[in-house]
Amino acid sequence: MTELLIISRLLEYPDAALWQHQQELFDALTDTQHLSLQNAHHLGVFIRDLLQEDLLDAQAAYGELFDRGRATSLLLFEHVHGESRDRGQAMVDLLAQYERAGLMLDSRELPDHLPLYLEYLAQLPAQDAINGLRDIAPILALLGARLQQRESRYAVLFDLLIALSDTQVDTRNVHEKIADEARDDTPQALDAVWEEEQVKFFADQGCGESDIAAHQRRFAGAVAPQYLNISAGGQQ
């Protein structure tokens, strides 16, 4: 699915190559087969607006949006497993899926990074790719809602991914759940997490508190729901 490759590229950290090869993005957009004309137009507008920005400004905005705090992390398992030990096994299982599909990762890449997962899905038959999107639809809805809340243009990419998944997501319910969330990317929130990490590092490791419990305590009342149940066909 060409659409997934385009969105995957747009969700990566903006680099000079994106600006240099922007015409190729527009050319690829004309080959899309799974987006409505309206949604294809929305994607084209996103590409146009992004590439009209100065590269350094786009990079700074991306870092502020996706690399501060956990609420808008593009690491999928952050929103499912957090810091639990289950995350490691999920990584291993996903990596095995990639290898079976012939996708070999660079040692610096984490398998649950959303752009990489979309690149993987793009190599599959269309229906398998759609099923793969359905598996993560609750995460896409959560991220999309948080990005809309922050008035980010990137929210449209998540709307398009949900449209491509051809599944119904109760976005109103998601928006209601995050309505009272405190931002976890503010200087105060980041400082609080750093202080907690320092305490945890120097504390007696025999206290018996699990990693997942510590993580949930640290972000209690700040970023909720941080963890999603994506079993049962992607339903929460």
PDB file of C-alpha atoms in Angstrom:
ATOM      1  CA  MET A   1       0.000   0.000   0.000  1.00  0.00           C
ATOM      2  CA  THR A   2       1.683   3.160  -1.256  1.00  0.00           C
ATOM      3  CA  GLU A   3      -0.287   5.258   1.216  1.00  0.00           C
ATOM      4  CA  LEU A   4       1.419   3.552   4.150  1.00  0.00           C
ATOM      5  CA  LEU A   5       4.874   4.200   2.725  1.00  0.00           C
ATOM      6  CA  ILE A   6       4.066   7.885   2.292  1.00  0.00           C
ATOM      7  CA  ILE A   7       2.691   8.280   5.815  1.00  0.00           C
ATOM      8  CA  SER A   8       5.589   6.259   7.227  1.00  0.00           C
ATOM      9  CA  ARG A   9       8.050   8.672   5.635  1.00  0.00           C
ATOM     10  CA  LEU A  10       6.133  11.696   6.901  1.00  0.00           C
ATOM     11  CA  LEU A  11       6.145  10.350  10.467  1.00  0.00           C
ATOM     12  CA  GLU A  12       9.908   9.955  10.485  1.00  0.00           C
ATOM     13  CA  TYR A  13      12.175  12.717  11.739  1.00  0.00           C
ATOM     14  CA  PRO A  14      12.221  15.376   9.004  1.00  0.00           C
ATOM     15  CA  ASP A  15      15.514  15.432   7.136  1.00  0.00           C
ATOM     16  CA  ALA A  16      16.959  17.234   4.129  1.00  0.00           C
ATOM     17  CA  ALA A  17      16.233  14.275   1.852  1.00  0.00           C
ATOM     18  CA  LEU A  18      12.504  14.774   2.393  1.00  0.00           C
ATOM     19  CA  TRP A  19      12.761  18.317   1.080  1.00  0.00           C
ATOM     20  CA  GLN A  20      15.062  17.298  -1.790  1.00  0.00           C
ATOM     21  CA  HIS A  21      12.750  14.520  -2.998  1.00  0.00           C
ATOM     22  CA  GLN A  22       9.415  16.142  -2.284  1.00  0.00           C
ATOM     23  CA  GLN A  23       8.235  15.787  -5.881  1.00  0.00           C
ATOM     24  CA  GLU A  24       8.530  12.023  -5.509  1.00  0.00           C
ATOM     25  CA  LEU A  25       6.095  12.187  -2.606  1.00  0.00           C
ATOM     26  CA  PHE A  26       3.546  14.039  -4.719  1.00  0.00           C
ATOM     27  CA  ASP A  27       4.100  11.588  -7.587  1.00  0.00           C
ATOM     28  CA  ALA A  28       3.548   8.632  -5.238  1.00  0.00           C
ATOM     29  CA  LEU A  29       0.365  10.277  -3.978  1.00  0.00           C
ATOM     30  CA  THR A  30      -1.138  10.009  -7.472  1.00  0.00           C
ATOM     31  CA  ASP A  31      -0.718   6.209  -7.281  1.00  0.00           C
ATOM     32  CA  THR A  32      -2.725   5.742  -4.091  1.00  0.00           C
ATOM     33  CA  GLN A  33      -5.640   3.354  -4.421  1.00  0.00           C
ATOM     34  CA  HIS A  34      -7.023   3.057  -0.893  1.00  0.00           C
ATOM     35  CA  LEU A  35      -7.680   6.688   0.016  1.00  0.00           C
ATOM     36  CA  SER A  36     -10.791   8.600  -0.981  1.00  0.00           C
ATOM     37  CA  LEU A  37     -10.238  11.692  -3.115  1.00  0.00           C
ATOM     38  CA  GLN A  38     -10.930  13.858  -0.086  1.00  0.00           C
ATOM     39  CA  ASN A  39      -8.436  12.009   2.101  1.00  0.00           C
ATOM     40  CA  ALA A  40      -5.829  12.028  -0.664  1.00  0.00           C
ATOM     41  CA  HIS A  41      -6.323  15.791  -0.822  1.00  0.00           C
ATOM     42  CA  HIS A  42      -5.813  16.066   2.961  1.00  0.00           C
ATOM     43  CA  LEU A  43      -2.578  14.109   2.644  1.00  0.00           C
ATOM     44  CA  GLY A  44      -1.405  16.329  -0.198  1.00  0.00           C
ATOM     45  CA  VAL A  45      -2.128  19.450   1.840  1.00  0.00           C
ATOM     46  CA  PHE A  46      -0.144  18.041   4.764  1.00  0.00           C
ATOM     47  CA  ILE A  47       2.845  17.373   2.504  1.00  0.00           C
ATOM     48  CA  ARG A  48       2.617  20.833   0.946  1.00  0.00           C
ATOM     49  CA  ASP A  49       2.356  22.652   4.277  1.00  0.00           C
ATOM     50  CA  LEU A  50       5.143  20.654   5.903  1.00  0.00           C
ATOM     51  CA  LEU A  51       7.583  21.185   3.049  1.00  0.00           C
ATOM     52  CA  GLN A  52       6.872  24.902   2.914  1.00  0.00           C
ATOM     53  CA  GLU A  53       8.411  25.174   6.382  1.00  0.00           C
ATOM     54  CA  ASP A  54      12.071  25.757   7.032  1.00  0.00           C
ATOM     55  CA  LEU A  55      13.752  22.400   7.665  1.00  0.00           C
ATOM     56  CA  LEU A  56      15.182  23.415  11.039  1.00  0.00           C
ATOM     57  CA  ASP A  57      11.801  24.706  12.192  1.00  0.00           C
ATOM     58  CA  ALA A  58      10.134  21.447  11.128  1.00  0.00           C
ATOM     59  CA  GLN A  59      12.766  19.409  12.972  1.00  0.00           C
ATOM     60  CA  ALA A  60      12.358  21.460  16.138  1.00  0.00           C
ATOM     61  CA  ALA A  61       8.572  21.127  16.033  1.00  0.00           C
ATOM     62  CA  TYR A  62       8.840  17.357  15.477  1.00  0.00           C
ATOM     63  CA  GLY A  63      11.175  16.942  18.440  1.00  0.00           C
ATOM     64  CA  GLU A  64       8.902  18.967  20.706  1.00  0.00           C
ATOM     65  CA  LEU A  65       5.919  16.901  19.638  1.00  0.00           C
ATOM     66  CA  PHE A  66       7.160  13.324  19.590  1.00  0.00           C
ATOM     67  CA  ASP A  67      10.336  13.235  21.677  1.00  0.00           C
ATOM     68  CA  ARG A  68       9.172  14.915  24.907  1.00  0.00           C
ATOM     69  CA  GLY A  69       7.094  12.897  27.327  1.00  0.00           C
ATOM     70  CA  ARG A  70       5.339   9.635  26.571  1.00  0.00           C
ATOM     71  CA  ALA A  71       1.844  10.772  25.623  1.00  0.00           C
ATOM     72  CA  THR A  72       2.644  11.196  21.934  1.00  0.00           C
ATOM     73  CA  SER A  73       5.449   8.657  21.666  1.00  0.00           C
ATOM     74  CA  LEU A  74       5.589   6.878  18.306  1.00  0.00           C
ATOM     75  CA  LEU A  75       6.781   3.714  20.049  1.00  0.00           C
ATOM     76  CA  LEU A  76       3.640   1.586  19.918  1.00  0.00           C
ATOM     77  CA  PHE A  77       4.356  -0.651  22.884  1.00  0.00           C
ATOM     78  CA  GLU A  78       4.800   2.390  25.127  1.00  0.00           C
ATOM     79  CA  HIS A  79       1.017   2.705  24.994  1.00  0.00           C
ATOM     80  CA  VAL A  80       0.394  -0.998  25.609  1.00  0.00           C
ATOM     81  CA  HIS A  81       3.094  -2.377  27.887  1.00  0.00           C
ATOM     82  CA  GLY A  82       4.844   0.697  29.267  1.00  0.00           C
ATOM     83  CA  GLU A  83       7.969  -0.475  31.078  1.00  0.00           C
ATOM     84  CA  SER A  84       6.689  -3.951  31.907  1.00  0.00           C
ATOM     85  CA  ARG A  85       8.700  -7.039  31.029  1.00  0.00           C
ATOM     86  CA  ASP A  86       6.007  -7.957  28.517  1.00  0.00           C
ATOM     87  CA  ARG A  87       7.343  -5.202  26.300  1.00  0.00           C
ATOM     88  CA  GLY A  88      10.593  -7.077  25.696  1.00  0.00           C
ATOM     89  CA  GLN A  89       8.835 -10.232  24.524  1.00  0.00           C
ATOM     90  CA  ALA A  90       6.486  -8.183  22.344  1.00  0.00           C
ATOM     91  CA  MET A  91       9.558  -6.613  20.725  1.00  0.00           C
ATOM     92  CA  VAL A  92      11.025 -10.026  20.029  1.00  0.00           C
ATOM     93  CA  ASP A  93       7.771 -11.285  18.509  1.00  0.00           C
ATOM     94  CA  LEU A  94       7.402  -8.230  16.287  1.00  0.00           C
ATOM     95  CA  LEU A  95      11.011  -8.464  15.164  1.00  0.00           C
ATOM     96  CA  ALA A  96      10.380 -12.067  14.134  1.00  0.00           C
ATOM     97  CA  GLN A  97       7.401 -10.913  12.047  1.00  0.00           C
ATOM     98  CA  TYR A  98       9.610  -8.409  10.261  1.00  0.00           C
ATOM     99  CA  GLU A  99      12.279 -10.999   9.546  1.00  0.00           C
ATOM    100  CA  ARG A 100       9.721 -13.413   8.107  1.00  0.00           C
ATOM    101  CA  ALA A 101       8.664 -10.619   5.759  1.00  0.00           C
ATOM    102  CA  GLY A 102      12.284 -10.007   4.756  1.00  0.00           C
ATOM    103  CA  LEU A 103      12.603  -6.693   6.617  1.00  0.00           C
ATOM    104  CA  MET A 104      15.967  -6.484   8.340  1.00  0.00           C
ATOM    105  CA  LEU A 105      16.414  -3.740  10.908  1.00  0.00           C
ATOM    106  CA  ASP A 106      19.326  -1.475  11.622  1.00  0.00           C
ATOM    107  CA  SER A 107      20.646  -2.027  15.133  1.00  0.00           C
ATOM    108  CA  ARG A 108      19.535   1.502  16.085  1.00  0.00           C
ATOM    109  CA  GLU A 109      15.885   0.901  15.177  1.00  0.00           C
ATOM    110  CA  LEU A 110      13.252  -0.246  17.649  1.00  0.00           C
ATOM    111  CA  PRO A 111      10.729  -2.593  16.038  1.00  0.00           C
ATOM    112  CA  ASP A 112       7.698  -0.888  17.582  1.00  0.00           C
ATOM    113  CA  HIS A 113       8.473   2.530  16.056  1.00  0.00           C
ATOM    114  CA  LEU A 114       5.303   3.425  14.165  1.00  0.00           C
ATOM    115  CA  PRO A 115       6.987   4.525  10.894  1.00  0.00           C
ATOM    116  CA  LEU A 116       8.829   1.197  10.778  1.00  0.00           C
ATOM    117  CA  TYR A 117       5.654  -0.778  11.482  1.00  0.00           C
ATOM    118  CA  LEU A 118       3.909   1.065   8.638  1.00  0.00           C
ATOM    119  CA  GLU A 119       6.799   0.289   6.311  1.00  0.00           C
ATOM    120  CA  TYR A 120       6.397  -3.372   7.231  1.00  0.00           C
ATOM    121  CA  LEU A 121       2.640  -3.310   6.615  1.00  0.00           C
ATOM    122  CA  ALA A 122       3.180  -1.644   3.233  1.00  0.00           C
ATOM    123  CA  GLN A 123       4.994  -4.782   2.053  1.00  0.00           C
ATOM    124  CA  LEU A 124       2.064  -7.058   2.856  1.00  0.00           C
ATOM    125  CA  PRO A 125      -0.989  -7.848   0.738  1.00  0.00           C
ATOM    126  CA  ALA A 126      -3.556  -5.073   1.118  1.00  0.00           C
ATOM    127  CA  GLN A 127      -5.941  -7.001   3.371  1.00  0.00           C
ATOM    128  CA  ASP A 128      -3.118  -8.112   5.673  1.00  0.00           C
ATOM    129  CA  ALA A 129      -1.944  -4.502   5.899  1.00  0.00           C
ATOM    130  CA  ILE A 130      -5.459  -3.373   6.770  1.00  0.00           C
ATOM    131  CA  ASN A 131      -5.660  -6.042   9.462  1.00  0.00           C
ATOM    132  CA  GLY A 132      -2.341  -4.808  10.845  1.00  0.00           C
ATOM    133  CA  LEU A 133      -3.728  -1.293  11.086  1.00  0.00           C
ATOM    134  CA  ARG A 134      -6.815  -2.599  12.859  1.00  0.00           C
ATOM    135  CA  ASP A 135      -4.569  -4.191  15.472  1.00  0.00           C
ATOM    136  CA  ILE A 136      -3.244  -0.775  16.470  1.00  0.00           C
ATOM    137  CA  ALA A 137      -6.387   1.298  15.798  1.00  0.00           C
ATOM    138  CA  PRO A 138      -6.893   2.169  19.518  1.00  0.00           C
ATOM    139  CA  ILE A 139      -3.319   3.489  19.695  1.00  0.00           C
ATOM    140  CA  LEU A 140      -3.790   5.487  16.499  1.00  0.00           C
ATOM    141  CA  ALA A 141      -6.997   6.993  17.893  1.00  0.00           C
ATOM    142  CA  LEU A 142      -5.306   7.880  21.177  1.00  0.00           C
ATOM    143  CA  LEU A 143      -2.346   9.531  19.473  1.00  0.00           C
ATOM    144  CA  GLY A 144      -4.590  11.319  17.002  1.00  0.00           C
ATOM    145  CA  ALA A 145      -6.760  12.713  19.805  1.00  0.00           C
ATOM    146  CA  ARG A 146      -3.756  13.969  21.738  1.00  0.00           C
ATOM    147  CA  LEU A 147      -2.326  15.603  18.625  1.00  0.00           C
ATOM    148  CA  GLN A 148      -5.654  17.279  17.908  1.00  0.00           C
ATOM    149  CA  GLN A 149      -5.687  18.517  21.482  1.00  0.00           C
ATOM    150  CA  ARG A 150      -2.284  20.091  20.833  1.00  0.00           C
ATOM    151  CA  GLU A 151      -3.525  21.519  17.533  1.00  0.00           C
ATOM    152  CA  SER A 152      -0.839  19.681  15.593  1.00  0.00           C
ATOM    153  CA  ARG A 153      -1.090  19.196  11.852  1.00  0.00           C
ATOM    154  CA  TYR A 154       0.214  15.639  12.370  1.00  0.00           C
ATOM    155  CA  ALA A 155      -3.204  14.624  13.701  1.00  0.00           C
ATOM    156  CA  VAL A 156      -4.474  14.290  10.129  1.00  0.00           C
ATOM    157  CA  LEU A 157      -2.027  11.455   9.452  1.00  0.00           C
ATOM    158  CA  PHE A 158      -3.606   9.419  12.234  1.00  0.00           C
ATOM    159  CA  ASP A 159      -7.082  10.157  10.906  1.00  0.00           C
ATOM    160  CA  LEU A 160      -5.936   8.824   7.541  1.00  0.00           C
ATOM    161  CA  LEU A 161      -4.464   5.674   9.087  1.00  0.00           C
ATOM    162  CA  ILE A 162      -7.740   4.969  10.877  1.00  0.00           C
ATOM    163  CA  ALA A 163      -9.594   5.519   7.599  1.00  0.00           C
ATOM    164  CA  LEU A 164      -7.260   3.050   5.894  1.00  0.00           C
ATOM    165  CA  SER A 165      -7.892   0.510   8.663  1.00  0.00           C
ATOM    166  CA  ASP A 166     -11.559   0.441   7.621  1.00  0.00           C
ATOM    167  CA  THR A 167     -12.638   0.031  11.222  1.00  0.00           C
ATOM    168  CA  GLN A 168     -14.859   1.980  13.568  1.00  0.00           C
ATOM    169  CA  VAL A 169     -13.169   3.708  16.489  1.00  0.00           C
ATOM    170  CA  ASP A 170     -15.144   5.618  19.100  1.00  0.00           C
ATOM    171  CA  THR A 171     -13.097   8.801  18.804  1.00  0.00           C
ATOM    172  CA  ARG A 172     -15.550  10.751  20.959  1.00  0.00           C
ATOM    173  CA  ASN A 173     -14.897   8.363  23.822  1.00  0.00           C
ATOM    174  CA  VAL A 174     -11.146   8.747  23.339  1.00  0.00           C
ATOM    175  CA  HIS A 175     -11.407  12.537  23.422  1.00  0.00           C
ATOM    176  CA  GLU A 176     -13.454  12.340  26.607  1.00  0.00           C
ATOM    177  CA  LYS A 177     -10.846  10.129  28.260  1.00  0.00           C
ATOM    178  CA  ILE A 178      -8.013  12.548  27.554  1.00  0.00           C
ATOM    179  CA  ALA A 179      -9.963  15.749  28.200  1.00  0.00           C
ATOM    180  CA  ASP A 180      -8.535  16.204  31.699  1.00  0.00           C
ATOM    181  CA  GLU A 181      -5.051  14.863  31.052  1.00  0.00           C
ATOM    182  CA  ALA A 182      -2.184  16.967  32.281  1.00  0.00           C
ATOM    183  CA  ARG A 183       0.516  17.530  29.689  1.00  0.00           C
ATOM    184  CA  ASP A 184       3.559  15.338  30.287  1.00  0.00           C
ATOM    185  CA  ASP A 185       5.857  17.382  28.042  1.00  0.00           C
ATOM    186  CA  THR A 186       6.004  20.545  30.125  1.00  0.00           C
ATOM    187  CA  PRO A 187       9.276  21.457  31.881  1.00  0.00           C
ATOM    188  CA  GLN A 188       7.612  20.806  35.244  1.00  0.00           C
ATOM    189  CA  ALA A 189       6.389  17.346  34.223  1.00  0.00           C
ATOM    190  CA  LEU A 190       9.746  16.384  32.725  1.00  0.00           C
ATOM    191  CA  ASP A 191      11.578  17.586  35.819  1.00  0.00           C
ATOM    192  CA  ALA A 192       9.251  15.514  38.027  1.00  0.00           C
ATOM    193  CA  VAL A 193       9.965  12.379  36.009  1.00  0.00           C
ATOM    194  CA  TRP A 194      13.702  13.035  36.159  1.00  0.00           C
ATOM    195  CA  GLU A 195      13.572  13.443  39.930  1.00  0.00           C
ATOM    196  CA  GLU A 196      11.620  10.196  40.273  1.00  0.00           C
ATOM    197  CA  GLU A 197      14.147   8.382  38.094  1.00  0.00           C
ATOM    198  CA  GLN A 198      16.996   9.598  40.286  1.00  0.00           C
ATOM    199  CA  VAL A 199      15.229   8.393  43.420  1.00  0.00           C
ATOM    200  CA  LYS A 200      14.559   5.051  41.791  1.00  0.00           C
ATOM    201  CA  PHE A 201      18.188   4.694  40.708  1.00  0.00           C
ATOM    202  CA  PHE A 202      19.586   5.258  44.174  1.00  0.00           C
ATOM    203  CA  ALA A 203      16.818   3.463  46.067  1.00  0.00           C
ATOM    204  CA  ASP A 204      17.046  -0.014  47.456  1.00  0.00           C
ATOM    205  CA  GLN A 205      16.147  -2.295  44.547  1.00  0.00           C
ATOM    206  CA  GLY A 206      14.713  -4.834  46.946  1.00  0.00           C
ATOM    207  CA  CYS A 207      11.628  -2.759  47.669  1.00  0.00           C
ATOM    208  CA  GLY A 208       9.458  -5.207  45.724  1.00  0.00           C
ATOM    209  CA  GLU A 209       7.727  -2.645  43.506  1.00  0.00           C
ATOM    210  CA  SER A 210       7.474  -3.798  39.914  1.00  0.00           C
ATOM    211  CA  ASP A 211       8.663  -1.635  37.025  1.00  0.00           C
ATOM    212  CA  ILE A 212       5.141  -1.303  35.684  1.00  0.00           C
ATOM    213  CA  ALA A 213       3.787  -0.212  39.068  1.00  0.00           C
ATOM    214  CA  ALA A 214       6.523   2.395  39.412  1.00  0.00           C
ATOM    215  CA  HIS A 215       5.771   3.724  35.950  1.00  0.00           C
ATOM    216  CA  GLN A 216       2.057   3.934  36.596  1.00  0.00           C
ATOM    217  CA  ARG A 217       2.631   5.661  39.939  1.00  0.00           C
ATOM    218  CA  ARG A 218       4.969   8.187  38.340  1.00  0.00           C
ATOM    219  CA  PHE A 219       2.418   9.191  35.739  1.00  0.00           C
ATOM    220  CA  ALA A 220      -0.707   8.747  37.846  1.00  0.00           C
ATOM    221  CA  GLY A 221      -3.183  11.470  36.964  1.00  0.00           C
ATOM    222  CA  ALA A 222      -0.926  12.850  34.251  1.00  0.00           C
ATOM    223  CA  VAL A 223      -1.152  10.738  31.120  1.00  0.00           C
ATOM    224  CA  ALA A 224      -4.158   8.453  31.153  1.00  0.00           C
ATOM    225  CA  PRO A 225      -5.015   6.099  29.671  1.00  0.00           C
ATOM    226  CA  GLN A 226      -1.320   5.402  29.164  1.00  0.00           C
ATOM    227  CA  TYR A 227      -1.854   1.678  28.568  1.00  0.00           C
ATOM    228  CA  LEU A 228      -4.318   0.193  26.140  1.00  0.00           C
ATOM    229  CA  ASN A 229      -5.818  -3.210  25.649  1.00  0.00           C
ATOM    230  CA  ILE A 230      -5.523  -3.924  21.924  1.00  0.00           C
ATOM    231  CA  SER A 231      -6.666  -7.518  22.120  1.00  0.00           C
ATOM    232  CA  ALA A 232      -9.964  -8.808  20.729  1.00  0.00           C
ATOM    233  CA  GLY A 233      -9.552  -7.358  17.295  1.00  0.00           C
ATOM    234  CA  GLY A 234      -8.347  -3.967  18.389  1.00  0.00           C
ATOM    235  CA  GLN A 235     -11.274  -3.149  20.664  1.00  0.00           C
ATOM    236  CA  GLN A 236     -10.584  -1.417  23.965  1.00  0.00           C
TER     237      GLN A 236
END
